[in-house]
mmCIF file of C-alpha atoms and ligand atoms in Angstrom:
data_model
loop_
_atom_site.group_PDB
_atom_site.id
_atom_site.type_symbol
_atom_site.label_atom_id
_atom_site.label_comp_id
_atom_site.label_asym_id
_atom_site.label_seq_id
_atom_site.Cartn_x
_atom_site.Cartn_y
_atom_site.Cartn_z
ATOM 1 C CA UNK A 127 0.001 0.000 0.001
ATOM 2 C CA UNK A 128 1.216 3.465 -0.878
ATOM 3 C CA UNK A 129 2.153 5.397 2.252
ATOM 4 C CA UNK A 130 0.236 8.586 3.014
ATOM 5 C CA UNK A 131 2.051 11.919 2.833
ATOM 6 C CA UNK A 132 2.211 11.975 6.602
ATOM 7 C CA UNK A 133 3.713 8.476 6.722
ATOM 8 C CA UNK A 134 6.190 9.424 3.992
ATOM 9 C CA UNK A 135 7.297 12.440 6.024
ATOM 10 C CA UNK A 136 7.622 10.296 9.112
ATOM 11 C CA UNK A 137 9.692 7.731 7.177
ATOM 12 C CA UNK A 138 11.913 10.467 5.781
ATOM 13 C CA UNK A 139 12.347 11.968 9.206
ATOM 14 C CA UNK A 140 13.144 8.486 10.449
ATOM 15 C CA UNK A 141 15.806 7.888 7.821
ATOM 16 C CA UNK A 142 17.271 11.323 8.428
ATOM 17 C CA UNK A 143 17.393 10.398 12.058
ATOM 18 C CA UNK A 144 19.085 7.118 11.158
ATOM 19 C CA UNK A 145 21.666 8.904 9.033
ATOM 20 C CA UNK A 146 22.305 11.356 11.838
ATOM 21 C CA UNK A 147 22.302 8.564 14.367
ATOM 22 C CA UNK A 148 25.511 7.048 12.931
ATOM 23 C CA UNK A 149 28.089 9.454 14.305
ATOM 24 C CA UNK A 150 25.699 10.864 16.903
ATOM 25 C CA UNK A 151 25.154 7.391 18.375
ATOM 26 C CA UNK A 152 28.863 6.716 18.503
ATOM 27 C CA UNK A 153 29.248 9.886 20.526
ATOM 28 C CA UNK A 154 26.213 9.075 22.647
ATOM 29 C CA UNK A 155 27.622 5.735 23.824
ATOM 30 C CA UNK A 156 27.923 5.950 27.587
ATOM 31 C CA UNK A 157 31.361 6.300 29.079
ATOM 32 C CA UNK A 158 32.421 3.741 31.663
ATOM 33 C CA UNK A 159 31.917 6.373 34.325
ATOM 34 C CA UNK A 160 28.359 7.130 33.149
ATOM 35 C CA UNK A 161 27.445 3.442 32.927
ATOM 36 C CA UNK A 162 28.864 2.846 36.396
ATOM 37 C CA UNK A 163 26.894 5.754 37.815
ATOM 38 C CA UNK A 164 23.733 4.109 36.479
ATOM 39 C CA UNK A 165 24.675 1.049 38.519
ATOM 40 C CA UNK A 166 25.196 3.098 41.674
ATOM 41 C CA UNK A 167 28.986 2.816 41.616
ATOM 42 C CA UNK A 168 31.949 4.957 40.693
ATOM 43 C CA UNK A 169 34.271 3.841 37.912
ATOM 44 C CA UNK A 170 37.837 5.025 37.782
ATOM 45 C CA UNK A 171 41.368 4.268 36.720
ATOM 46 C CA UNK A 172 44.861 4.591 38.050
ATOM 47 C CA UNK A 173 46.842 7.362 36.427
ATOM 48 C CA UNK A 174 50.544 8.152 36.152
ATOM 49 C CA UNK A 175 52.291 11.438 35.541
ATOM 50 C CA UNK A 176 53.301 10.352 32.029
ATOM 51 C CA UNK A 177 49.631 9.817 31.120
ATOM 52 C CA UNK A 178 49.255 13.577 31.087
ATOM 53 C CA UNK A 179 52.076 14.031 28.582
ATOM 54 C CA UNK A 180 49.971 12.454 25.801
ATOM 55 C CA UNK A 181 46.988 14.745 25.184
ATOM 56 C CA UNK A 182 44.854 12.039 23.513
ATOM 57 C CA UNK A 183 45.431 9.694 26.417
ATOM 58 C CA UNK A 184 44.748 12.439 28.934
ATOM 59 C CA UNK A 185 41.449 13.180 27.165
ATOM 60 C CA UNK A 186 40.425 9.517 27.294
ATOM 61 C CA UNK A 187 41.202 9.272 31.012
ATOM 62 C CA UNK A 188 39.308 12.430 31.840
ATOM 63 C CA UNK A 189 36.333 11.315 29.728
ATOM 64 C CA UNK A 190 35.994 7.778 31.081
ATOM 65 C CA UNK A 191 36.938 8.114 34.742
ATOM 66 C CA UNK A 192 34.882 9.273 37.696
ATOM 67 C CA UNK A 193 37.893 8.942 40.014
ATOM 68 C CA UNK A 194 41.668 8.510 39.693
ATOM 69 C CA UNK A 195 44.139 6.546 41.787
ATOM 70 C CA UNK A 196 47.708 7.825 41.708
ATOM 71 C CA UNK A 197 49.535 4.822 40.231
ATOM 72 C CA UNK A 198 53.093 5.443 41.329
ATOM 73 C CA UNK A 199 53.836 9.034 42.309
ATOM 74 C CA UNK A 200 52.739 8.761 45.964
ATOM 75 C CA UNK A 201 54.647 5.631 46.883
ATOM 76 C CA UNK A 202 57.297 5.979 49.550
ATOM 77 C CA UNK A 203 60.105 5.324 47.074
ATOM 78 C CA UNK A 204 58.730 7.834 44.562
ATOM 79 C CA UNK A 205 58.282 10.602 47.129
ATOM 80 C CA UNK A 206 61.462 9.856 49.062
ATOM 81 C CA UNK A 207 64.111 8.271 46.823
ATOM 82 C CA UNK A 208 66.676 9.810 49.214
ATOM 83 C CA UNK A 209 66.240 10.453 52.932
ATOM 84 C CA UNK A 210 66.131 14.234 52.598
ATOM 85 C CA UNK A 211 63.813 14.368 49.568
ATOM 86 C CA UNK A 212 60.042 14.829 49.329
ATOM 87 C CA UNK A 213 59.211 14.887 45.613
ATOM 88 C CA UNK A 214 55.586 15.825 45.152
ATOM 89 C CA UNK A 215 55.717 17.286 41.620
ATOM 90 C CA UNK A 216 54.222 14.271 39.796
ATOM 91 C CA UNK A 217 51.348 13.775 42.218
ATOM 92 C CA UNK A 218 50.735 17.522 42.294
ATOM 93 C CA UNK A 219 50.483 17.500 38.476
ATOM 94 C CA UNK A 220 47.970 14.649 38.595
ATOM 95 C CA UNK A 221 45.841 16.525 41.118
ATOM 96 C CA UNK A 222 45.962 19.682 38.982
ATOM 97 C CA UNK A 223 44.959 17.683 35.907
ATOM 98 C CA UNK A 224 42.108 15.934 37.727
ATOM 99 C CA UNK A 225 40.444 19.209 38.670
ATOM 100 C CA UNK A 226 37.008 18.275 40.009
ATOM 101 C CA UNK A 227 37.570 14.520 39.494
ATOM 102 C CA UNK A 228 38.389 13.016 42.924
ATOM 103 C CA UNK A 229 41.822 11.459 43.414
ATOM 104 C CA UNK A 230 42.813 8.493 45.583
ATOM 105 C CA UNK A 231 46.167 8.363 47.320
ATOM 106 C CA UNK A 232 48.169 5.149 46.899
ATOM 107 C CA UNK A 233 49.831 4.205 49.214
ATOM 108 C CA UNK A 234 51.299 5.097 52.628
ATOM 109 C CA UNK A 235 52.531 1.913 54.317
ATOM 110 C CA UNK A 236 53.594 -0.737 51.817
ATOM 111 C CA UNK A 237 56.420 -3.075 52.696
ATOM 112 C CA UNK A 238 57.490 -3.287 49.041
ATOM 113 C CA UNK A 239 58.299 0.391 48.398
ATOM 114 C CA UNK A 240 61.580 0.656 50.230
ATOM 115 C CA UNK A 241 64.561 2.640 48.980
ATOM 116 C CA UNK A 242 68.016 1.505 50.097
ATOM 117 C CA UNK A 243 68.417 4.385 52.536
ATOM 118 C CA UNK A 244 65.309 3.214 54.409
ATOM 119 C CA UNK A 245 66.492 -0.369 54.656
ATOM 120 C CA UNK A 246 69.839 0.820 56.063
ATOM 121 C CA UNK A 247 68.124 2.481 59.062
ATOM 122 C CA UNK A 248 67.995 0.979 62.536
ATOM 123 C CA UNK A 249 64.663 -0.306 63.847
ATOM 124 C CA UNK A 250 64.155 2.839 65.923
ATOM 125 C CA UNK A 251 64.894 5.015 62.883
ATOM 126 C CA UNK A 252 62.503 3.006 60.714
ATOM 127 C CA UNK A 253 59.776 3.667 63.265
ATOM 128 C CA UNK A 254 60.434 7.383 63.050
ATOM 129 C CA UNK A 255 60.521 7.163 59.250
ATOM 130 C CA UNK A 256 57.033 5.684 59.048
ATOM 131 C CA UNK A 257 55.569 8.188 61.491
ATOM 132 C CA UNK A 258 57.180 11.080 59.683
ATOM 133 C CA UNK A 259 56.177 9.768 56.258
ATOM 134 C CA UNK A 260 52.516 9.408 57.223
ATOM 135 C CA UNK A 261 52.315 12.718 59.101
ATOM 136 C CA UNK A 262 54.072 14.762 56.407
ATOM 137 C CA UNK A 263 52.514 13.141 53.368
ATOM 138 C CA UNK A 264 48.940 13.046 54.655
ATOM 139 C CA UNK A 265 49.379 16.552 56.065
ATOM 140 C CA UNK A 266 50.677 17.893 52.748
ATOM 141 C CA UNK A 267 47.666 16.500 50.848
ATOM 142 C CA UNK A 268 45.092 17.042 53.613
ATOM 143 C CA UNK A 269 41.724 18.067 52.187
ATOM 144 C CA UNK A 270 42.810 17.276 48.617
ATOM 145 C CA UNK A 271 42.336 13.514 48.356
ATOM 146 C CA UNK A 272 39.205 11.372 48.328
ATOM 147 C CA UNK A 273 40.848 8.450 50.104
ATOM 148 C CA UNK A 274 44.187 6.932 51.072
ATOM 149 C CA UNK A 275 45.248 3.341 50.624
ATOM 150 C CA UNK A 276 46.718 3.608 54.103
ATOM 151 C CA UNK A 277 48.153 0.099 54.094
ATOM 152 C CA UNK A 278 48.800 -1.865 50.936
ATOM 153 C CA UNK A 279 49.175 -5.636 50.695
ATOM 154 C CA UNK A 280 49.697 -6.451 54.400
ATOM 155 C CA UNK A 281 49.703 -10.192 53.678
ATOM 156 C CA UNK A 282 52.029 -12.454 51.769
ATOM 157 C CA UNK A 283 51.904 -16.044 53.072
ATOM 158 C CA UNK A 284 54.976 -16.850 50.934
ATOM 159 C CA UNK A 285 57.156 -15.010 53.458
ATOM 160 C CA UNK A 286 56.294 -17.689 56.028
ATOM 161 C CA UNK A 287 55.759 -15.266 58.905
ATOM 162 C CA UNK A 288 53.214 -15.708 61.726
ATOM 163 C CA UNK A 289 49.751 -14.572 60.645
ATOM 164 C CA UNK A 290 50.819 -14.574 56.993
ATOM 165 C CA UNK A 291 52.054 -10.957 57.167
ATOM 166 C CA UNK A 292 54.232 -9.525 54.404
ATOM 167 C CA UNK A 293 57.800 -8.924 55.497
ATOM 168 C CA UNK A 294 59.455 -5.549 55.082
ATOM 169 C CA UNK A 295 60.606 -2.417 56.893
ATOM 170 C CA UNK A 296 57.305 -1.538 58.557
ATOM 171 C CA UNK A 297 56.647 -5.043 59.832
ATOM 172 C CA UNK A 298 60.230 -5.190 61.111
ATOM 173 C CA UNK A 299 59.830 -1.853 62.852
ATOM 174 C CA UNK A 300 56.484 -2.340 64.584
ATOM 175 C CA UNK A 301 55.301 -5.906 64.036
ATOM 176 C CA UNK A 302 51.748 -6.075 62.730
ATOM 177 C CA UNK A 303 50.977 -2.975 64.821
ATOM 178 C CA UNK A 304 52.265 -0.872 61.905
ATOM 179 C CA UNK A 305 48.826 -1.278 60.338
ATOM 180 C CA UNK A 306 46.933 0.250 63.252
ATOM 181 C CA UNK A 307 49.590 2.923 63.685
ATOM 182 C CA UNK A 308 49.373 4.029 60.044
ATOM 183 C CA UNK A 309 45.559 4.170 60.187
ATOM 184 C CA UNK A 310 45.457 6.217 63.377
ATOM 185 C CA UNK A 311 48.054 8.722 62.180
ATOM 186 C CA UNK A 312 46.382 9.130 58.786
ATOM 187 C CA UNK A 313 43.031 9.827 60.450
ATOM 188 C CA UNK A 314 44.684 12.374 62.719
ATOM 189 C CA UNK A 315 46.464 14.189 59.869
ATOM 190 C CA UNK A 316 43.381 14.341 57.575
ATOM 191 C CA UNK A 317 40.172 13.652 59.506
ATOM 192 C CA UNK A 318 37.994 13.697 56.387
ATOM 193 C CA UNK A 319 39.923 11.430 54.037
ATOM 194 C CA UNK A 320 38.486 7.941 53.599
ATOM 195 C CA UNK A 321 40.743 5.231 55.013
ATOM 196 C CA UNK A 322 41.304 2.163 52.859
ATOM 197 C CA UNK A 323 42.990 -1.163 53.625
ATOM 198 C CA UNK A 324 44.074 -2.468 50.209
ATOM 199 C CA UNK A 325 44.953 -6.101 49.499
ATOM 200 C CA UNK A 326 46.043 -8.206 46.525
ATOM 201 C CA UNK A 327 45.293 -11.757 45.408
ATOM 202 C CA UNK A 328 42.123 -12.161 47.453
ATOM 203 C CA UNK A 329 40.439 -13.419 44.282
ATOM 204 C CA UNK A 330 42.800 -16.371 43.866
ATOM 205 C CA UNK A 331 40.881 -19.562 44.620
ATOM 206 C CA UNK A 332 43.819 -21.543 45.951
ATOM 207 C CA UNK A 333 45.689 -21.943 49.235
ATOM 208 C CA UNK A 334 47.431 -18.575 48.920
ATOM 209 C CA UNK A 335 44.194 -16.740 48.193
ATOM 210 C CA UNK A 336 42.433 -18.523 51.066
ATOM 211 C CA UNK A 337 45.216 -17.585 53.527
ATOM 212 C CA UNK A 338 45.087 -13.922 52.431
ATOM 213 C CA UNK A 339 41.288 -13.805 52.707
ATOM 214 C CA UNK A 340 41.368 -15.328 56.198
ATOM 215 C CA UNK A 341 44.137 -12.963 57.305
ATOM 216 C CA UNK A 342 42.293 -9.958 55.952
ATOM 217 C CA UNK A 343 39.030 -10.802 57.717
ATOM 218 C CA UNK A 344 40.916 -11.259 60.977
ATOM 219 C CA UNK A 345 42.780 -7.976 60.538
ATOM 220 C CA UNK A 346 39.592 -6.040 59.828
ATOM 221 C CA UNK A 347 38.006 -7.550 62.943
ATOM 222 C CA UNK A 348 41.022 -6.690 65.066
ATOM 223 C CA UNK A 349 41.196 -3.100 63.840
ATOM 224 C CA UNK A 350 37.497 -2.610 64.478
ATOM 225 C CA UNK A 351 37.681 -4.255 67.919
ATOM 226 C CA UNK A 352 40.418 -1.797 68.800
ATOM 227 C CA UNK A 353 38.325 1.158 67.662
ATOM 228 C CA UNK A 354 40.400 2.001 64.597
ATOM 229 C CA UNK A 355 38.458 3.787 61.855
ATOM 230 C CA UNK A 356 38.417 1.777 58.656
ATOM 231 C CA UNK A 357 36.084 3.000 55.924
ATOM 232 C CA UNK A 358 36.882 0.771 53.002
ATOM 233 C CA UNK A 359 38.499 -2.523 52.121
ATOM 234 C CA UNK A 360 40.121 -2.378 48.693
ATOM 235 C CA UNK A 361 40.424 -5.623 46.759
ATOM 236 C CA UNK A 362 42.860 -5.209 43.902
ATOM 237 C CA UNK A 363 41.676 -7.665 41.243
ATOM 238 C CA UNK A 364 44.854 -8.272 39.247
ATOM 239 C CA UNK A 365 43.606 -11.436 37.547
ATOM 240 C CA UNK A 366 46.284 -13.973 36.696
ATOM 241 C CA UNK A 367 44.603 -16.759 34.732
ATOM 242 C CA UNK A 368 47.279 -19.293 35.649
ATOM 243 C CA UNK A 369 45.517 -19.480 39.016
ATOM 244 C CA UNK A 370 42.031 -20.843 39.663
ATOM 245 C CA UNK A 371 39.130 -18.442 40.218
ATOM 246 C CA UNK A 372 35.651 -18.960 41.597
ATOM 247 C CA UNK A 373 33.718 -15.765 40.982
ATOM 248 C CA UNK A 374 30.720 -16.800 43.060
ATOM 249 C CA UNK A 375 32.919 -17.986 45.911
ATOM 250 C CA UNK A 376 34.719 -14.657 45.777
ATOM 251 C CA UNK A 377 31.439 -12.789 45.748
ATOM 252 C CA UNK A 378 30.466 -14.661 48.933
ATOM 253 C CA UNK A 379 33.747 -13.552 50.518
ATOM 254 C CA UNK A 380 33.040 -9.945 49.527
ATOM 255 C CA UNK A 381 29.577 -10.244 51.090
ATOM 256 C CA UNK A 382 31.165 -11.591 54.283
ATOM 257 C CA UNK A 383 33.571 -8.640 54.383
ATOM 258 C CA UNK A 384 30.642 -6.296 53.906
ATOM 259 C CA UNK A 385 29.031 -7.569 57.118
ATOM 260 C CA UNK A 386 31.890 -5.676 58.890
ATOM 261 C CA UNK A 387 30.183 -2.445 57.787
ATOM 262 C CA UNK A 388 32.914 -1.345 55.412
ATOM 263 C CA UNK A 389 32.548 -0.287 51.805
ATOM 264 C CA UNK A 390 34.333 -2.414 49.238
ATOM 265 C CA UNK A 391 36.280 -0.992 46.307
ATOM 266 C CA UNK A 392 37.745 -3.056 43.492
ATOM 267 C CA UNK A 393 40.932 -1.044 43.281
ATOM 268 C CA UNK A 394 43.325 -2.387 40.626
ATOM 269 C CA UNK A 395 41.411 -4.470 38.110
ATOM 270 C CA UNK A 396 43.205 -5.842 35.049
ATOM 271 C CA UNK A 397 43.542 -9.206 33.299
ATOM 272 C CA UNK A 398 46.936 -10.733 32.551
ATOM 273 C CA UNK A 399 46.570 -12.182 29.040
ATOM 274 C CA UNK A 400 50.068 -13.733 28.843
ATOM 275 C CA UNK A 401 48.705 -17.261 28.689
ATOM 276 C CA UNK A 402 45.809 -16.524 26.362
ATOM 277 C CA UNK A 403 46.075 -17.283 22.608
ATOM 278 C CA UNK A 404 48.245 -15.015 20.499
ATOM 279 C CA UNK A 405 45.338 -14.276 18.128
ATOM 280 C CA UNK A 406 44.103 -10.828 19.103
ATOM 281 C CA UNK A 407 40.372 -11.440 18.605
ATOM 282 C CA UNK A 408 40.478 -14.663 20.625
ATOM 283 C CA UNK A 409 42.589 -13.031 23.303
ATOM 284 C CA UNK A 410 40.367 -9.969 23.560
ATOM 285 C CA UNK A 411 37.307 -12.199 23.862
ATOM 286 C CA UNK A 412 38.870 -14.113 26.767
ATOM 287 C CA UNK A 413 39.906 -10.923 28.542
ATOM 288 C CA UNK A 414 36.390 -9.533 28.063
ATOM 289 C CA UNK A 415 34.797 -12.709 29.415
ATOM 290 C CA UNK A 416 36.958 -12.500 32.549
ATOM 291 C CA UNK A 417 35.895 -8.877 33.143
ATOM 292 C CA UNK A 418 32.248 -9.815 32.584
ATOM 293 C CA UNK A 419 32.213 -12.850 34.860
ATOM 294 C CA UNK A 420 34.198 -11.233 37.645
ATOM 295 C CA UNK A 421 32.257 -7.970 37.670
ATOM 296 C CA UNK A 422 28.844 -9.585 37.322
ATOM 297 C CA UNK A 423 29.604 -11.678 40.408
ATOM 298 C CA UNK A 424 31.057 -8.970 42.657
ATOM 299 C CA UNK A 425 28.553 -6.305 41.699
ATOM 300 C CA UNK A 426 25.836 -8.449 43.281
ATOM 301 C CA UNK A 427 27.159 -7.226 46.646
ATOM 302 C CA UNK A 428 25.664 -3.789 47.421
ATOM 303 C CA UNK A 429 28.712 -2.758 49.494
ATOM 304 C CA UNK A 430 30.818 -2.706 46.309
ATOM 305 C CA UNK A 431 30.820 1.013 45.593
ATOM 306 C CA UNK A 432 33.733 1.487 43.233
ATOM 307 C CA UNK A 433 35.525 -0.285 40.383
ATOM 308 C CA UNK A 434 38.958 0.973 39.335
ATOM 309 C CA UNK A 435 41.087 -0.479 36.563
ATOM 310 C CA UNK A 436 44.878 -0.354 36.827
ATOM 311 C CA UNK A 437 45.236 2.118 33.958
ATOM 312 C CA UNK A 438 42.735 2.371 31.123
ATOM 313 C CA UNK A 439 44.621 1.798 27.856
ATOM 314 C CA UNK A 440 46.801 -1.250 27.200
ATOM 315 C CA UNK A 441 49.833 0.898 26.382
ATOM 316 C CA UNK A 442 49.758 2.396 29.898
ATOM 317 C CA UNK A 443 49.617 -0.970 31.675
ATOM 318 C CA UNK A 444 52.424 -2.172 33.917
ATOM 319 C CA UNK A 445 52.266 -5.421 31.934
ATOM 320 C CA UNK A 446 52.841 -3.572 28.659
ATOM 321 C CA UNK A 447 55.713 -1.528 30.063
ATOM 322 C CA UNK A 448 57.203 -4.636 31.675
ATOM 323 C CA UNK A 449 57.070 -6.603 28.414
ATOM 324 C CA UNK A 450 58.684 -3.809 26.413
ATOM 325 C CA UNK A 451 61.405 -3.465 29.017
ATOM 326 C CA UNK A 452 62.133 -7.202 28.975
ATOM 327 C CA UNK A 453 61.807 -7.580 25.170
ATOM 328 C CA UNK A 454 62.106 -4.211 23.409
ATOM 329 C CA UNK A 455 61.142 -5.720 20.047
ATOM 330 C CA UNK A 456 58.259 -7.835 21.373
ATOM 331 C CA UNK A 457 55.535 -8.286 18.770
ATOM 332 C CA UNK A 458 52.968 -9.773 21.152
ATOM 333 C CA UNK A 459 52.142 -7.018 23.586
ATOM 334 C CA UNK A 460 49.788 -7.369 26.552
ATOM 335 C CA UNK A 461 46.123 -6.380 26.112
ATOM 336 C CA UNK A 462 44.858 -6.387 29.724
ATOM 337 C CA UNK A 463 42.632 -3.275 29.737
ATOM 338 C CA UNK A 464 39.383 -1.895 28.275
ATOM 339 C CA UNK A 465 41.055 0.359 25.643
ATOM 340 C CA UNK A 466 43.797 -0.612 23.177
ATOM 341 C CA UNK A 467 47.099 1.089 22.501
ATOM 342 C CA UNK A 468 45.359 3.356 19.967
ATOM 343 C CA UNK A 469 42.975 4.335 22.767
ATOM 344 C CA UNK A 470 40.058 2.582 21.053
ATOM 345 C CA UNK A 471 37.481 0.583 23.041
ATOM 346 C CA UNK A 472 37.920 -3.202 23.131
ATOM 347 C CA UNK A 473 35.480 -6.030 23.887
ATOM 348 C CA UNK A 474 36.596 -5.675 27.516
ATOM 349 C CA UNK A 475 35.091 -2.177 27.566
ATOM 350 C CA UNK A 476 31.797 -3.564 26.207
ATOM 351 C CA UNK A 477 31.855 -6.333 28.808
ATOM 352 C CA UNK A 478 32.279 -3.743 31.552
ATOM 353 C CA UNK A 479 29.425 -1.631 30.198
ATOM 354 C CA UNK A 480 27.249 -4.759 30.131
ATOM 355 C CA UNK A 481 28.194 -5.746 33.691
ATOM 356 C CA UNK A 482 27.426 -2.229 34.953
ATOM 357 C CA UNK A 483 24.169 -2.279 32.970
ATOM 358 C CA UNK A 484 23.088 -5.581 34.479
ATOM 359 C CA UNK A 485 23.445 -4.238 38.020
ATOM 360 C CA UNK A 486 20.993 -1.487 37.227
ATOM 361 C CA UNK A 487 18.474 -3.996 35.801
HETATM 362 O O1 9MR B 855 51.744 0.072 38.340
HETATM 363 C C1 9MR B 855 52.780 0.156 39.300
HETATM 364 C C2 9MR B 855 54.118 0.181 38.581
HETATM 365 O O2 9MR B 855 54.217 1.346 37.767
HETATM 366 C C3 9MR B 855 55.233 0.154 39.596
HETATM 367 O O3 9MR B 855 56.450 -0.013 38.927
HETATM 368 C C4 9MR B 855 55.048 -1.010 40.572
HETATM 369 C C5 9MR B 855 56.090 -0.958 41.695
HETATM 370 O O4 9MR B 855 55.945 0.190 42.472
HETATM 371 O O5 9MR B 855 53.770 -0.979 41.166
HETATM 372 C C6 9MR B 855 52.721 -1.032 40.237
HETATM 373 O O6 9MR B 855 51.496 -0.978 40.930
HETATM 374 C C7 9MR B 855 51.229 -2.015 41.873
HETATM 375 C C8 9MR B 855 50.447 -1.395 43.025
HETATM 376 O O7 9MR B 855 51.154 -0.312 43.558
HETATM 377 C C9 9MR B 855 50.121 -2.418 44.084
HETATM 378 N N1 9MR B 855 49.482 -3.582 43.540
HETATM 379 C C10 9MR B 855 50.117 -4.186 42.372
HETATM 380 C C11 9MR B 855 50.348 -3.125 41.294
HETATM 381 C C12 9MR B 855 50.909 -3.737 40.028
HETATM 382 O O8 9MR B 855 52.189 -4.264 40.261
#
């Protein structure tokens, strides 16, 4: 049947809309931050000072992220490579770049960031060094940060110490009491900053993962029993597919943590693709599936309020940098993140959008 004039106009308008919809739709695709907001969470990424040097990369980070974590610039060794130094320029530049986007501090007491001068100190001097580091650093940034990863990776069962604690200068100086000490001093130096206890490998569904999960639950209980303020537990989420995972089991663990009345942030999500097939499409599909399955499971827990990837574009990943350093002419480069090294979205980005979308539903 011949369409009426009105129908013809409507059809024409429709096709004009379709033509316009091409580029317009591409622009209208939600960013990760927008999709996360729809799911009641904040999406963000870690960021390094060199991210800002590439304007296209800087634009991507600002567009997609609702929060930044300082990747490297606030670590003890970065701020204090020598005893008399306090190098804040890189972190200051990240804060200036972020503008209204909140920034997370990472990290105050981590037994792995330990310049030689620190290790050469006596126990008494190490104690003073931690106190001074926390007081000065938190004081310097007071009022400017959203949260601090006050203690990072307190557990490493591989070190064989009682309680599974990670060895290093702060444990040597104070025993496990360094954790409480760092939390109390951070709260005193910036009463409004959110206090995060950040841990790695809790997702691993093997003996190591189980020991870290048990240690973490015990530590949270002990801190709370002793009246220490703890706002958030950060679970890193560096997925290493050579280990077993049980996303639903992990989600149950996250729910158990949440009964301690803490928020949960996924703080350092990325997927190591080293053991996935070389073929890029196959590899990207496996990385995407891991993002989808992991996020769909953890986002079931209402206490999960934030998801942060460890960088946003493959070329900024620690895996990518590490591979290029080890093999400068490597042709198979890591693809662990939601955007590729041309800053284009990958299936992992779509999987994240879908996982955020399914929480809203
Ligand atoms: O991405 C960080 C990399 O640039 C640093 O060289 C490295 C050592 O300081 O740390 C990387 O970030 C780690 C984070 O601080 C703690 N969890 C594991 C992260 C990846 O190694």
